[in-house]
PDB file of C-alpha atoms in Angstrom:
ATOM      1  CA  MET A   1      -0.049   0.068   0.086  1.00 42.00           C
ATOM      2  CA  GLY A   2       1.721   3.175  -1.118  1.00 43.00           C
ATOM      3  CA  ASP A   3       1.246   6.631   0.267  1.00 50.00           C
ATOM      4  CA  SER A   4      -0.236   9.101  -2.367  1.00 61.00           C
ATOM      5  CA  GLY A   5      -0.831  12.818  -2.223  1.00 85.00           C
ATOM      6  CA  TYR A   6      -3.879  14.806  -2.046  1.00 95.00           C
ATOM      7  CA  THR A   7      -5.567  17.444  -4.251  1.00 95.00           C
ATOM      8  CA  THR A   8      -7.422  20.472  -2.788  1.00 96.00           C
ATOM      9  CA  ALA A   9     -10.773  22.005  -3.109  1.00 97.00           C
ATOM     10  CA  ALA A  10     -11.923  25.145  -1.400  1.00 97.00           C
ATOM     11  CA  TYR A  11     -15.412  25.874   0.136  1.00 97.00           C
ATOM     12  CA  GLY A  12     -15.245  29.257   1.619  1.00 93.00           C
ATOM     13  CA  GLU A  13     -12.187  29.170   3.861  1.00 92.00           C
ATOM     14  CA  VAL A  14     -12.481  25.354   4.349  1.00 98.00           C
ATOM     15  CA  THR A  15     -10.060  23.442   2.254  1.00 98.00           C
ATOM     16  CA  VAL A  16     -10.847  19.751   1.582  1.00 98.00           C
ATOM     17  CA  LEU A  17      -7.712  17.702   1.181  1.00 97.00           C
ATOM     18  CA  VAL A  18      -8.982  15.139  -1.269  1.00 97.00           C
ATOM     19  CA  GLY A  19      -7.393  11.716  -0.655  1.00 95.00           C
ATOM     20  CA  ALA A  20      -6.087   9.516  -3.539  1.00 92.00           C
ATOM     21  CA  ASP A  21      -8.765   7.714  -5.490  1.00 92.00           C
ATOM     22  CA  ARG A  22     -11.576  10.327  -4.394  1.00 93.00           C
ATOM     23  CA  GLY A  23     -10.790   9.486  -0.796  1.00 95.00           C
ATOM     24  CA  ALA A  24     -11.809   5.678  -1.149  1.00 95.00           C
ATOM     25  CA  TYR A  25     -10.456   3.307   1.456  1.00 95.00           C
ATOM     26  CA  PRO A  26      -7.638   3.052   2.432  1.00 95.00           C
ATOM     27  CA  TYR A  27      -7.437   6.765   1.770  1.00 96.00           C
ATOM     28  CA  ALA A  28      -9.912   9.398   3.206  1.00 97.00           C
ATOM     29  CA  ASN A  29     -10.542  13.128   2.772  1.00 98.00           C
ATOM     30  CA  SER A  30      -9.177  15.508   5.311  1.00 98.00           C
ATOM     31  CA  LEU A  31      -9.874  19.234   6.048  1.00 98.00           C
ATOM     32  CA  LEU A  32      -7.761  22.212   6.574  1.00 98.00           C
ATOM     33  CA  VAL A  33      -9.490  25.042   8.366  1.00 98.00           C
ATOM     34  CA  ARG A  34      -7.789  28.451   8.677  1.00 97.00           C
ATOM     35  CA  GLY A  35      -8.778  31.179  11.129  1.00 98.00           C
ATOM     36  CA  ALA A  36      -7.213  34.453  12.013  1.00 98.00           C
ATOM     37  CA  ALA A  37      -5.423  32.962  15.071  1.00 98.00           C
ATOM     38  CA  GLU A  38      -4.979  29.231  14.434  1.00 98.00           C
ATOM     39  CA  THR A  39      -5.245  26.538  11.771  1.00 98.00           C
ATOM     40  CA  LEU A  40      -6.426  23.017  12.378  1.00 98.00           C
ATOM     41  CA  VAL A  41      -6.590  19.707  10.362  1.00 98.00           C
ATOM     42  CA  VAL A  42      -9.486  17.277  10.606  1.00 98.00           C
ATOM     43  CA  ASP A  43      -8.651  13.546   9.998  1.00 98.00           C
ATOM     44  CA  PRO A  44      -5.076  13.374   8.687  1.00 98.00           C
ATOM     45  CA  SER A  45      -5.314  10.524   6.164  1.00 96.00           C
ATOM     46  CA  LEU A  46      -2.936   8.366   4.426  1.00 96.00           C
ATOM     47  CA  SER A  47      -2.526  10.885   1.791  1.00 93.00           C
ATOM     48  CA  LEU A  48      -1.014  13.354   4.364  1.00 95.00           C
ATOM     49  CA  VAL A  49       1.877  11.102   5.434  1.00 95.00           C
ATOM     50  CA  GLU A  50       4.126  13.130   3.100  1.00 91.00           C
ATOM     51  CA  GLY A  51       3.741  16.873   2.559  1.00 89.00           C
ATOM     52  CA  ALA A  52       1.079  17.502   5.161  1.00 95.00           C
ATOM     53  CA  PRO A  53       0.116  21.145   5.601  1.00 96.00           C
ATOM     54  CA  PRO A  54       1.154  22.753   8.824  1.00 97.00           C
ATOM     55  CA  ALA A  55      -1.440  23.164  11.659  1.00 98.00           C
ATOM     56  CA  ASP A  56      -1.731  24.165  15.242  1.00 98.00           C
ATOM     57  CA  LEU A  57      -3.993  21.364  16.362  1.00 98.00           C
ATOM     58  CA  VAL A  58      -5.664  18.210  14.912  1.00 98.00           C
ATOM     59  CA  LEU A  59      -9.322  17.082  15.370  1.00 98.00           C
ATOM     60  CA  VAL A  60     -10.125  13.426  14.746  1.00 98.00           C
ATOM     61  CA  SER A  61     -13.683  12.400  13.877  1.00 98.00           C
ATOM     62  CA  HIS A  62     -13.096   8.765  15.188  1.00 98.00           C
ATOM     63  CA  ALA A  63     -10.430   6.388  15.755  1.00 98.00           C
ATOM     64  CA  HIS A  64     -10.317   4.171  12.678  1.00 97.00           C
ATOM     65  CA  GLU A  65      -6.983   3.713  10.924  1.00 97.00           C
ATOM     66  CA  ASP A  66      -7.895   5.435   7.580  1.00 97.00           C
ATOM     67  CA  HIS A  67      -8.576   8.692   9.489  1.00 98.00           C
ATOM     68  CA  ILE A  68      -5.382   8.999  11.444  1.00 98.00           C
ATOM     69  CA  ALA A  69      -2.706   7.383   9.127  1.00 97.00           C
ATOM     70  CA  GLY A  70      -1.127  10.845   8.737  1.00 97.00           C
ATOM     71  CA  LEU A  71      -1.165  11.715  12.334  1.00 97.00           C
ATOM     72  CA  GLY A  72       2.512  11.231  12.716  1.00 96.00           C
ATOM     73  CA  SER A  73       3.072  14.235  10.669  1.00 96.00           C
ATOM     74  CA  TYR A  74       1.724  16.344  13.476  1.00 97.00           C
ATOM     75  CA  ASP A  75       3.498  17.147  16.901  1.00 97.00           C
ATOM     76  CA  VAL A  76       0.593  19.444  17.981  1.00 98.00           C
ATOM     77  CA  PRO A  77      -2.388  18.875  20.295  1.00 98.00           C
ATOM     78  CA  VAL A  78      -4.805  16.063  19.106  1.00 98.00           C
ATOM     79  CA  HIS A  79      -8.422  15.891  19.982  1.00 98.00           C
ATOM     80  CA  VAL A  80     -11.160  13.180  19.692  1.00 98.00           C
ATOM     81  CA  HIS A  81     -14.321  12.466  21.323  1.00 98.00           C
ATOM     82  CA  GLY A  82     -14.107  10.798  24.717  1.00 98.00           C
ATOM     83  CA  GLY A  83     -15.855   7.621  23.361  1.00 98.00           C
ATOM     84  CA  ASP A  84     -12.816   6.999  21.084  1.00 98.00           C
ATOM     85  CA  LEU A  85     -10.126   8.336  23.274  1.00 98.00           C
ATOM     86  CA  ASP A  86      -8.601   4.986  24.361  1.00 98.00           C
ATOM     87  CA  ALA A  87      -8.560   3.778  20.832  1.00 98.00           C
ATOM     88  CA  LEU A  88      -6.705   6.747  19.524  1.00 98.00           C
ATOM     89  CA  ARG A  89      -4.213   6.674  22.494  1.00 98.00           C
ATOM     90  CA  SER A  90      -3.337   2.907  21.868  1.00 98.00           C
ATOM     91  CA  ARG A  91      -3.253   0.831  18.744  1.00 96.00           C
ATOM     92  CA  GLY A  92      -4.090  -2.219  20.931  1.00 95.00           C
ATOM     93  CA  ALA A  93      -7.194  -0.672  22.127  1.00 96.00           C
ATOM     94  CA  MET A  94      -8.148   0.422  18.516  1.00 96.00           C
ATOM     95  CA  ILE A  95      -7.880  -3.138  17.420  1.00 95.00           C
ATOM     96  CA  ALA A  96      -9.786  -4.389  20.499  1.00 94.00           C
ATOM     97  CA  ALA A  97     -12.759  -2.108  19.650  1.00 93.00           C
ATOM     98  CA  LEU A  98     -13.032  -3.944  16.241  1.00 92.00           C
ATOM     99  CA  GLY A  99     -13.901  -7.089  18.043  1.00 91.00           C
ATOM    100  CA  LEU A 100     -11.885  -9.597  15.931  1.00 91.00           C
ATOM    101  CA  PRO A 101     -10.595 -13.017  16.747  1.00 89.00           C
ATOM    102  CA  PRO A 102      -6.963 -13.177  18.104  1.00 90.00           C
ATOM    103  CA  ASP A 103      -5.176 -14.356  15.056  1.00 86.00           C
ATOM    104  CA  ALA A 104      -6.931 -11.698  12.854  1.00 88.00           C
ATOM    105  CA  ALA A 105      -6.193  -9.033  15.408  1.00 92.00           C
ATOM    106  CA  ALA A 106      -2.547  -9.956  15.331  1.00 91.00           C
ATOM    107  CA  GLU A 107      -2.380  -9.665  11.607  1.00 90.00           C
ATOM    108  CA  LEU A 108      -4.319  -6.344  11.678  1.00 91.00           C
ATOM    109  CA  ASP A 109      -1.942  -5.010  14.209  1.00 94.00           C
ATOM    110  CA  ALA A 110       0.885  -5.371  11.809  1.00 94.00           C
ATOM    111  CA  THR A 111      -1.139  -3.822   8.984  1.00 94.00           C
ATOM    112  CA  PHE A 112      -1.995  -0.919  11.193  1.00 96.00           C
ATOM    113  CA  ARG A 113       1.624  -0.324  12.182  1.00 96.00           C
ATOM    114  CA  ASP A 114       3.278  -0.832   8.780  1.00 97.00           C
ATOM    115  CA  SER A 115       0.643   0.372   6.238  1.00 96.00           C
ATOM    116  CA  PHE A 116      -1.203   2.969   8.222  1.00 97.00           C
ATOM    117  CA  HIS A 117       1.491   4.298  10.475  1.00 97.00           C
ATOM    118  CA  VAL A 118      -0.643   3.951  13.672  1.00 97.00           C
ATOM    119  CA  ARG A 119       1.446   4.356  16.690  1.00 94.00           C
ATOM    120  CA  GLY A 120      -1.094   5.529  19.209  1.00 94.00           C
ATOM    121  CA  ARG A 121      -1.255   9.121  20.627  1.00 97.00           C
ATOM    122  CA  ALA A 122      -0.984   8.894  24.301  1.00 97.00           C
ATOM    123  CA  ASP A 123      -1.144  12.578  24.454  1.00 97.00           C
ATOM    124  CA  ALA A 124      -4.558  12.709  22.770  1.00 98.00           C
ATOM    125  CA  ARG A 125      -7.243  14.832  24.532  1.00 98.00           C
ATOM    126  CA  ALA A 126     -11.032  14.353  24.777  1.00 98.00           C
ATOM    127  CA  PHE A 127     -13.725  16.742  23.578  1.00 98.00           C
ATOM    128  CA  GLU A 128     -17.498  16.345  23.881  1.00 98.00           C
ATOM    129  CA  ASP A 129     -20.582  17.135  21.994  1.00 98.00           C
ATOM    130  CA  GLY A 130     -20.796  20.893  21.505  1.00 98.00           C
ATOM    131  CA  THR A 131     -17.222  21.736  22.132  1.00 98.00           C
ATOM    132  CA  VAL A 132     -16.209  24.820  20.223  1.00 98.00           C
ATOM    133  CA  PHE A 133     -12.705  25.468  18.771  1.00 98.00           C
ATOM    134  CA  ASP A 134     -12.278  29.203  18.149  1.00 98.00           C
ATOM    135  CA  LEU A 135      -9.743  29.748  15.462  1.00 98.00           C
ATOM    136  CA  GLY A 136     -10.184  33.443  15.376  1.00 98.00           C
ATOM    137  CA  GLY A 137     -13.059  34.603  13.182  1.00 98.00           C
ATOM    138  CA  ARG A 138     -13.927  30.967  12.549  1.00 98.00           C
ATOM    139  CA  THR A 139     -15.363  28.330  14.690  1.00 98.00           C
ATOM    140  CA  VAL A 140     -15.455  24.482  14.457  1.00 98.00           C
ATOM    141  CA  THR A 141     -18.189  22.978  16.665  1.00 98.00           C
ATOM    142  CA  VAL A 142     -18.327  19.218  17.556  1.00 99.00           C
ATOM    143  CA  VAL A 143     -21.364  17.366  16.600  1.00 99.00           C
ATOM    144  CA  HIS A 144     -21.528  13.931  18.234  1.00 98.00           C
ATOM    145  CA  LEU A 145     -22.743  11.322  15.655  1.00 98.00           C
ATOM    146  CA  PRO A 146     -22.252   8.001  17.347  1.00 98.00           C
ATOM    147  CA  GLY A 147     -23.071   4.610  15.774  1.00 98.00           C
ATOM    148  CA  HIS A 148     -20.338   4.056  13.446  1.00 98.00           C
ATOM    149  CA  THR A 149     -18.080   4.107  16.589  1.00 98.00           C
ATOM    150  CA  ALA A 150     -19.062   5.272  20.050  1.00 98.00           C
ATOM    151  CA  GLY A 151     -17.186   8.558  19.511  1.00 98.00           C
ATOM    152  CA  HIS A 152     -17.834   9.220  15.994  1.00 98.00           C
ATOM    153  CA  CYS A 153     -18.300  13.013  15.332  1.00 98.00           C
ATOM    154  CA  GLY A 154     -18.933  15.576  12.779  1.00 98.00           C
ATOM    155  CA  PHE A 155     -17.780  19.106  12.687  1.00 99.00           C
ATOM    156  CA  LEU A 156     -19.750  22.157  11.913  1.00 98.00           C
ATOM    157  CA  ILE A 157     -17.649  25.058  10.520  1.00 98.00           C
ATOM    158  CA  GLU A 158     -18.869  28.654  10.710  1.00 98.00           C
ATOM    159  CA  PRO A 159     -19.356  31.215   9.194  1.00 98.00           C
ATOM    160  CA  ASP A 160     -18.819  29.146   6.018  1.00 98.00           C
ATOM    161  CA  GLY A 161     -21.782  26.696   6.754  1.00 98.00           C
ATOM    162  CA  PHE A 162     -19.664  23.564   6.272  1.00 98.00           C
ATOM    163  CA  LEU A 163     -20.704  20.264   8.002  1.00 98.00           C
ATOM    164  CA  PHE A 164     -18.233  17.447   7.904  1.00 98.00           C
ATOM    165  CA  VAL A 165     -20.174  14.266   8.490  1.00 98.00           C
ATOM    166  CA  ALA A 166     -17.167  11.861   8.215  1.00 98.00           C
ATOM    167  CA  ASP A 167     -18.057   8.278   7.884  1.00 98.00           C
ATOM    168  CA  ILE A 168     -21.839   8.955   7.374  1.00 98.00           C
ATOM    169  CA  ASP A 169     -20.398   9.012   3.798  1.00 97.00           C
ATOM    170  CA  LEU A 170     -23.393   8.404   1.631  1.00 98.00           C
ATOM    171  CA  THR A 171     -21.822   5.600  -0.287  1.00 96.00           C
ATOM    172  CA  SER A 172     -23.873   2.848  -1.788  1.00 95.00           C
ATOM    173  CA  PHE A 173     -22.323   0.430   0.774  1.00 96.00           C
ATOM    174  CA  GLY A 174     -24.428   2.036   3.325  1.00 97.00           C
ATOM    175  CA  PRO A 175     -24.072   2.551   7.104  1.00 98.00           C
ATOM    176  CA  TYR A 176     -21.426   0.606   8.748  1.00 98.00           C
ATOM    177  CA  TYR A 177     -22.220  -0.448  12.330  1.00 98.00           C
ATOM    178  CA  GLY A 178     -20.275  -3.684  12.663  1.00 96.00           C
ATOM    179  CA  ASP A 179     -17.613  -3.074  15.251  1.00 96.00           C
ATOM    180  CA  ALA A 180     -17.791  -4.263  18.836  1.00 94.00           C
ATOM    181  CA  GLY A 181     -18.759  -0.615  19.890  1.00 93.00           C
ATOM    182  CA  SER A 182     -21.087   0.112  17.061  1.00 97.00           C
ATOM    183  CA  SER A 183     -24.750   0.718  17.379  1.00 98.00           C
ATOM    184  CA  LEU A 184     -27.471   0.574  14.647  1.00 98.00           C
ATOM    185  CA  ALA A 185     -29.843   2.519  16.798  1.00 98.00           C
ATOM    186  CA  ASP A 186     -27.205   5.282  17.540  1.00 98.00           C
ATOM    187  CA  PHE A 187     -26.287   5.240  13.730  1.00 98.00           C
ATOM    188  CA  GLU A 188     -29.933   6.056  12.765  1.00 98.00           C
ATOM    189  CA  ALA A 189     -30.342   8.689  15.544  1.00 98.00           C
ATOM    190  CA  SER A 190     -27.156  10.320  14.111  1.00 98.00           C
ATOM    191  CA  MET A 191     -28.545  10.453  10.590  1.00 98.00           C
ATOM    192  CA  ARG A 192     -31.609  12.080  11.838  1.00 98.00           C
ATOM    193  CA  ARG A 193     -29.384  14.646  13.675  1.00 98.00           C
ATOM    194  CA  CYS A 194     -27.491  15.370  10.355  1.00 97.00           C
ATOM    195  CA  ARG A 195     -30.816  15.713   8.539  1.00 97.00           C
ATOM    196  CA  ASP A 196     -31.813  18.486  10.793  1.00 98.00           C
ATOM    197  CA  ILE A 197     -28.724  20.585  10.472  1.00 98.00           C
ATOM    198  CA  ASP A 198     -28.867  23.226   7.760  1.00 97.00           C
ATOM    199  CA  ALA A 199     -25.636  23.939   6.078  1.00 98.00           C
ATOM    200  CA  ARG A 200     -24.292  25.228   2.703  1.00 98.00           C
ATOM    201  CA  TRP A 201     -21.890  22.257   2.262  1.00 98.00           C
ATOM    202  CA  TYR A 202     -21.813  18.813   3.599  1.00 98.00           C
ATOM    203  CA  GLY A 203     -18.353  17.018   3.399  1.00 98.00           C
ATOM    204  CA  THR A 204     -17.906  13.258   3.620  1.00 98.00           C
ATOM    205  CA  SER A 205     -14.787  11.180   4.281  1.00 98.00           C
ATOM    206  CA  HIS A 206     -14.941   8.856   1.146  1.00 97.00           C
ATOM    207  CA  GLN A 207     -15.775   9.143  -2.447  1.00 94.00           C
ATOM    208  CA  LYS A 208     -18.961  11.279  -2.404  1.00 95.00           C
ATOM    209  CA  GLY A 209     -16.849  14.356  -1.538  1.00 95.00           C
ATOM    210  CA  VAL A 210     -18.914  17.419  -0.756  1.00 98.00           C
ATOM    211  CA  ILE A 211     -22.511  17.968  -1.272  1.00 98.00           C
ATOM    212  CA  GLU A 212     -23.932  21.464  -1.816  1.00 98.00           C
ATOM    213  CA  GLY A 213     -27.312  22.276  -0.447  1.00 98.00           C
ATOM    214  CA  ALA A 214     -29.478  20.944   2.312  1.00 98.00           C
ATOM    215  CA  ASP A 215     -32.089  19.555  -0.003  1.00 98.00           C
ATOM    216  CA  GLU A 216     -29.580  17.488  -1.973  1.00 98.00           C
ATOM    217  CA  PHE A 217     -27.864  16.249   1.063  1.00 98.00           C
ATOM    218  CA  ARG A 218     -31.114  15.106   2.644  1.00 98.00           C
ATOM    219  CA  ARG A 219     -32.050  13.249  -0.776  1.00 98.00           C
ATOM    220  CA  ARG A 220     -28.758  11.466  -0.547  1.00 98.00           C
ATOM    221  CA  LEU A 221     -28.929  10.885   3.106  1.00 98.00           C
ATOM    222  CA  ASP A 222     -32.495   9.159   2.782  1.00 98.00           C
ATOM    223  CA  ALA A 223     -31.138   6.875   0.032  1.00 98.00           C
ATOM    224  CA  TYR A 224     -28.128   5.961   2.230  1.00 98.00           C
ATOM    225  CA  ALA A 225     -30.347   5.315   5.267  1.00 98.00           C
ATOM    226  CA  ALA A 226     -32.527   3.202   3.054  1.00 98.00           C
ATOM    227  CA  VAL A 227     -29.745   0.545   2.826  1.00 98.00           C
ATOM    228  CA  VAL A 228     -30.598  -0.381   6.399  1.00 98.00           C
ATOM    229  CA  GLU A 229     -34.129  -1.116   5.410  1.00 97.00           C
ATOM    230  CA  LYS A 230     -32.895  -3.199   2.500  1.00 98.00           C
ATOM    231  CA  ARG A 231     -30.795  -5.281   4.736  1.00 98.00           C
ATOM    232  CA  GLU A 232     -33.821  -5.775   7.066  1.00 97.00           C
ATOM    233  CA  ALA A 233     -36.011  -6.851   4.177  1.00 97.00           C
ATOM    234  CA  ALA A 234     -33.319  -9.277   3.036  1.00 97.00           C
ATOM    235  CA  LEU A 235     -33.036 -10.758   6.430  1.00 98.00           C
ATOM    236  CA  LEU A 236     -36.811 -11.200   6.948  1.00 98.00           C
ATOM    237  CA  ALA A 237     -37.003 -12.961   3.402  1.00 98.00           C
ATOM    238  CA  PHE A 238     -34.131 -15.299   4.593  1.00 98.00           C
ATOM    239  CA  LEU A 239     -35.915 -16.063   7.789  1.00 98.00           C
ATOM    240  CA  GLY A 240     -38.836 -17.733   5.840  1.00 97.00           C
ATOM    241  CA  GLU A 241     -37.592 -20.805   7.581  1.00 96.00           C
ATOM    242  CA  PRO A 242     -35.558 -21.046  10.823  1.00 97.00           C
ATOM    243  CA  ARG A 243     -31.966 -19.907  10.776  1.00 98.00           C
ATOM    244  CA  THR A 244     -29.263 -19.455  13.285  1.00 98.00           C
ATOM    245  CA  VAL A 245     -27.164 -16.358  13.701  1.00 97.00           C
ATOM    246  CA  GLU A 246     -24.159 -18.156  12.055  1.00 97.00           C
ATOM    247  CA  GLU A 247     -26.333 -19.024   8.982  1.00 98.00           C
ATOM    248  CA  ILE A 248     -27.318 -15.370   8.604  1.00 98.00           C
ATOM    249  CA  ALA A 249     -23.809 -14.239   8.887  1.00 97.00           C
ATOM    250  CA  ALA A 250     -22.852 -16.640   6.241  1.00 97.00           C
ATOM    251  CA  HIS A 251     -25.785 -15.425   3.995  1.00 97.00           C
ATOM    252  CA  ARG A 252     -24.297 -11.899   4.404  1.00 97.00           C
ATOM    253  CA  LEU A 253     -26.288  -8.639   4.971  1.00 98.00           C
ATOM    254  CA  VAL A 254     -23.319  -6.183   4.555  1.00 98.00           C
ATOM    255  CA  TYR A 255     -20.655  -7.609   2.304  1.00 97.00           C
ATOM    256  CA  ARG A 256     -20.806  -8.917  -1.159  1.00 95.00           C
ATOM    257  CA  PRO A 257     -19.889 -12.603  -1.615  1.00 93.00           C
ATOM    258  CA  HIS A 258     -16.557 -12.015  -3.260  1.00 94.00           C
ATOM    259  CA  VAL A 259     -15.263  -9.875  -0.251  1.00 94.00           C
ATOM    260  CA  GLU A 260     -13.058 -12.023   1.886  1.00 92.00           C
ATOM    261  CA  GLY A 261     -10.975 -11.271   5.044  1.00 87.00           C
ATOM    262  CA  PRO A 262     -11.024 -12.051   8.843  1.00 87.00           C
ATOM    263  CA  HIS A 263     -13.256  -9.167   9.664  1.00 89.00           C
ATOM    264  CA  VAL A 264     -16.152 -10.300   7.446  1.00 93.00           C
ATOM    265  CA  ARG A 265     -17.675 -12.966   9.642  1.00 94.00           C
ATOM    266  CA  PRO A 266     -17.482 -10.825  12.921  1.00 95.00           C
ATOM    267  CA  VAL A 267     -19.171  -7.756  11.147  1.00 96.00           C
ATOM    268  CA  GLU A 268     -21.890  -9.889   9.589  1.00 97.00           C
ATOM    269  CA  ARG A 269     -22.629 -11.541  12.875  1.00 97.00           C
ATOM    270  CA  ARG A 270     -22.875  -8.322  14.849  1.00 97.00           C
ATOM    271  CA  THR A 271     -24.823  -6.742  12.147  1.00 98.00           C
ATOM    272  CA  ALA A 272     -27.303  -9.667  12.133  1.00 98.00           C
ATOM    273  CA  VAL A 273     -27.690  -9.615  15.821  1.00 97.00           C
ATOM    274  CA  GLN A 274     -28.648  -5.996  16.030  1.00 98.00           C
ATOM    275  CA  HIS A 275     -31.240  -6.443  13.360  1.00 98.00           C
ATOM    276  CA  LEU A 276     -32.660  -9.569  14.887  1.00 97.00           C
ATOM    277  CA  GLU A 277     -33.048  -7.806  18.249  1.00 97.00           C
ATOM    278  CA  ARG A 278     -34.861  -4.934  16.498  1.00 96.00           C
ATOM    279  CA  LEU A 279     -37.198  -7.194  14.591  1.00 97.00           C
ATOM    280  CA  ARG A 280     -37.976  -9.286  17.634  1.00 97.00           C
ATOM    281  CA  GLU A 281     -38.956  -6.228  19.498  1.00 97.00           C
ATOM    282  CA  ALA A 282     -41.264  -5.310  16.564  1.00 97.00           C
ATOM    283  CA  GLU A 283     -42.653  -8.858  16.696  1.00 97.00           C
ATOM    284  CA  LEU A 284     -41.674  -9.517  13.078  1.00 98.00           C
ATOM    285  CA  VAL A 285     -39.231 -12.228  14.127  1.00 98.00           C
ATOM    286  CA  GLU A 286     -39.493 -15.082  16.767  1.00 97.00           C
ATOM    287  CA  ARG A 287     -37.127 -17.451  18.386  1.00 96.00           C
ATOM    288  CA  VAL A 288     -38.140 -21.018  17.522  1.00 95.00           C
ATOM    289  CA  GLU A 289     -35.275 -22.883  19.217  1.00 89.00           C
ATOM    290  CA  GLU A 290     -32.442 -21.814  21.412  1.00 87.00           C
ATOM    291  CA  ASP A 291     -30.310 -20.643  18.651  1.00 90.00           C
ATOM    292  CA  ARG A 292     -32.864 -20.410  15.570  1.00 97.00           C
ATOM    293  CA  PHE A 293     -35.057 -17.499  14.398  1.00 98.00           C
ATOM    294  CA  ARG A 294     -37.747 -17.147  11.820  1.00 97.00           C
ATOM    295  CA  ALA A 295     -39.984 -14.423  10.459  1.00 98.00           C
ATOM    296  CA  ARG A 296     -43.463 -14.384  11.967  1.00 94.00           C
TER     297      ARG A 296
END
């Protein structure tokens, strides 16, 4: 995995540092925000490993490897939500939060270290929902948007009217809530919160880039949220006969059949369990044996 540079695009005084391949994983989009007194960077990605722009502080939307790969370029204060603070401070804690089996975790540790340059930032500080960073004539306000991770956050930049929504990224893949600390219910609440925020521009971490206008953003957000409903419909159809959680995981709600890797089964299992719990509460699914479920 090679490091690649970024291109820039300006939205008011907010500069998007567009990662290689339009920010597709393993890359991501970063932000450079300048005020009269200070400059900050949001989510220094793999594309910022070389030639990172100078900044006085760094904000991290959440502690995933693709959002912090360029963090080693900055010897300045680093801030993240308290829900992801341990994961940012320690690579081991970051890997533990993914909830992988031990052999896969060991392999991923080497990948994070060698390919994503993750060293852990023991000096990282915590912010909370509503924390305001005043750069001098420009403010960056934390908007807590949990679900993807417990501490996942967006940032509202004023007076530009730019809302960075990070990994609520509007891609066709849909919402990801498959880590050990993820939550489908929280993710849906976060999407509703984003929908209620009026901005001029909405920036995403991957591929979709920046969307202009609240109406267009909400249209795309609704389509993105609908992926959750499609997964649920697929699960109900599969439960026409009794199935175990492992059978559901093998059937796949999230990844396409060709996708392989040690992360696939744990993510599919956690996703299936969250949907099963919700469908059981809605009395659309019932347990028919100790480990089998079917649609009512």
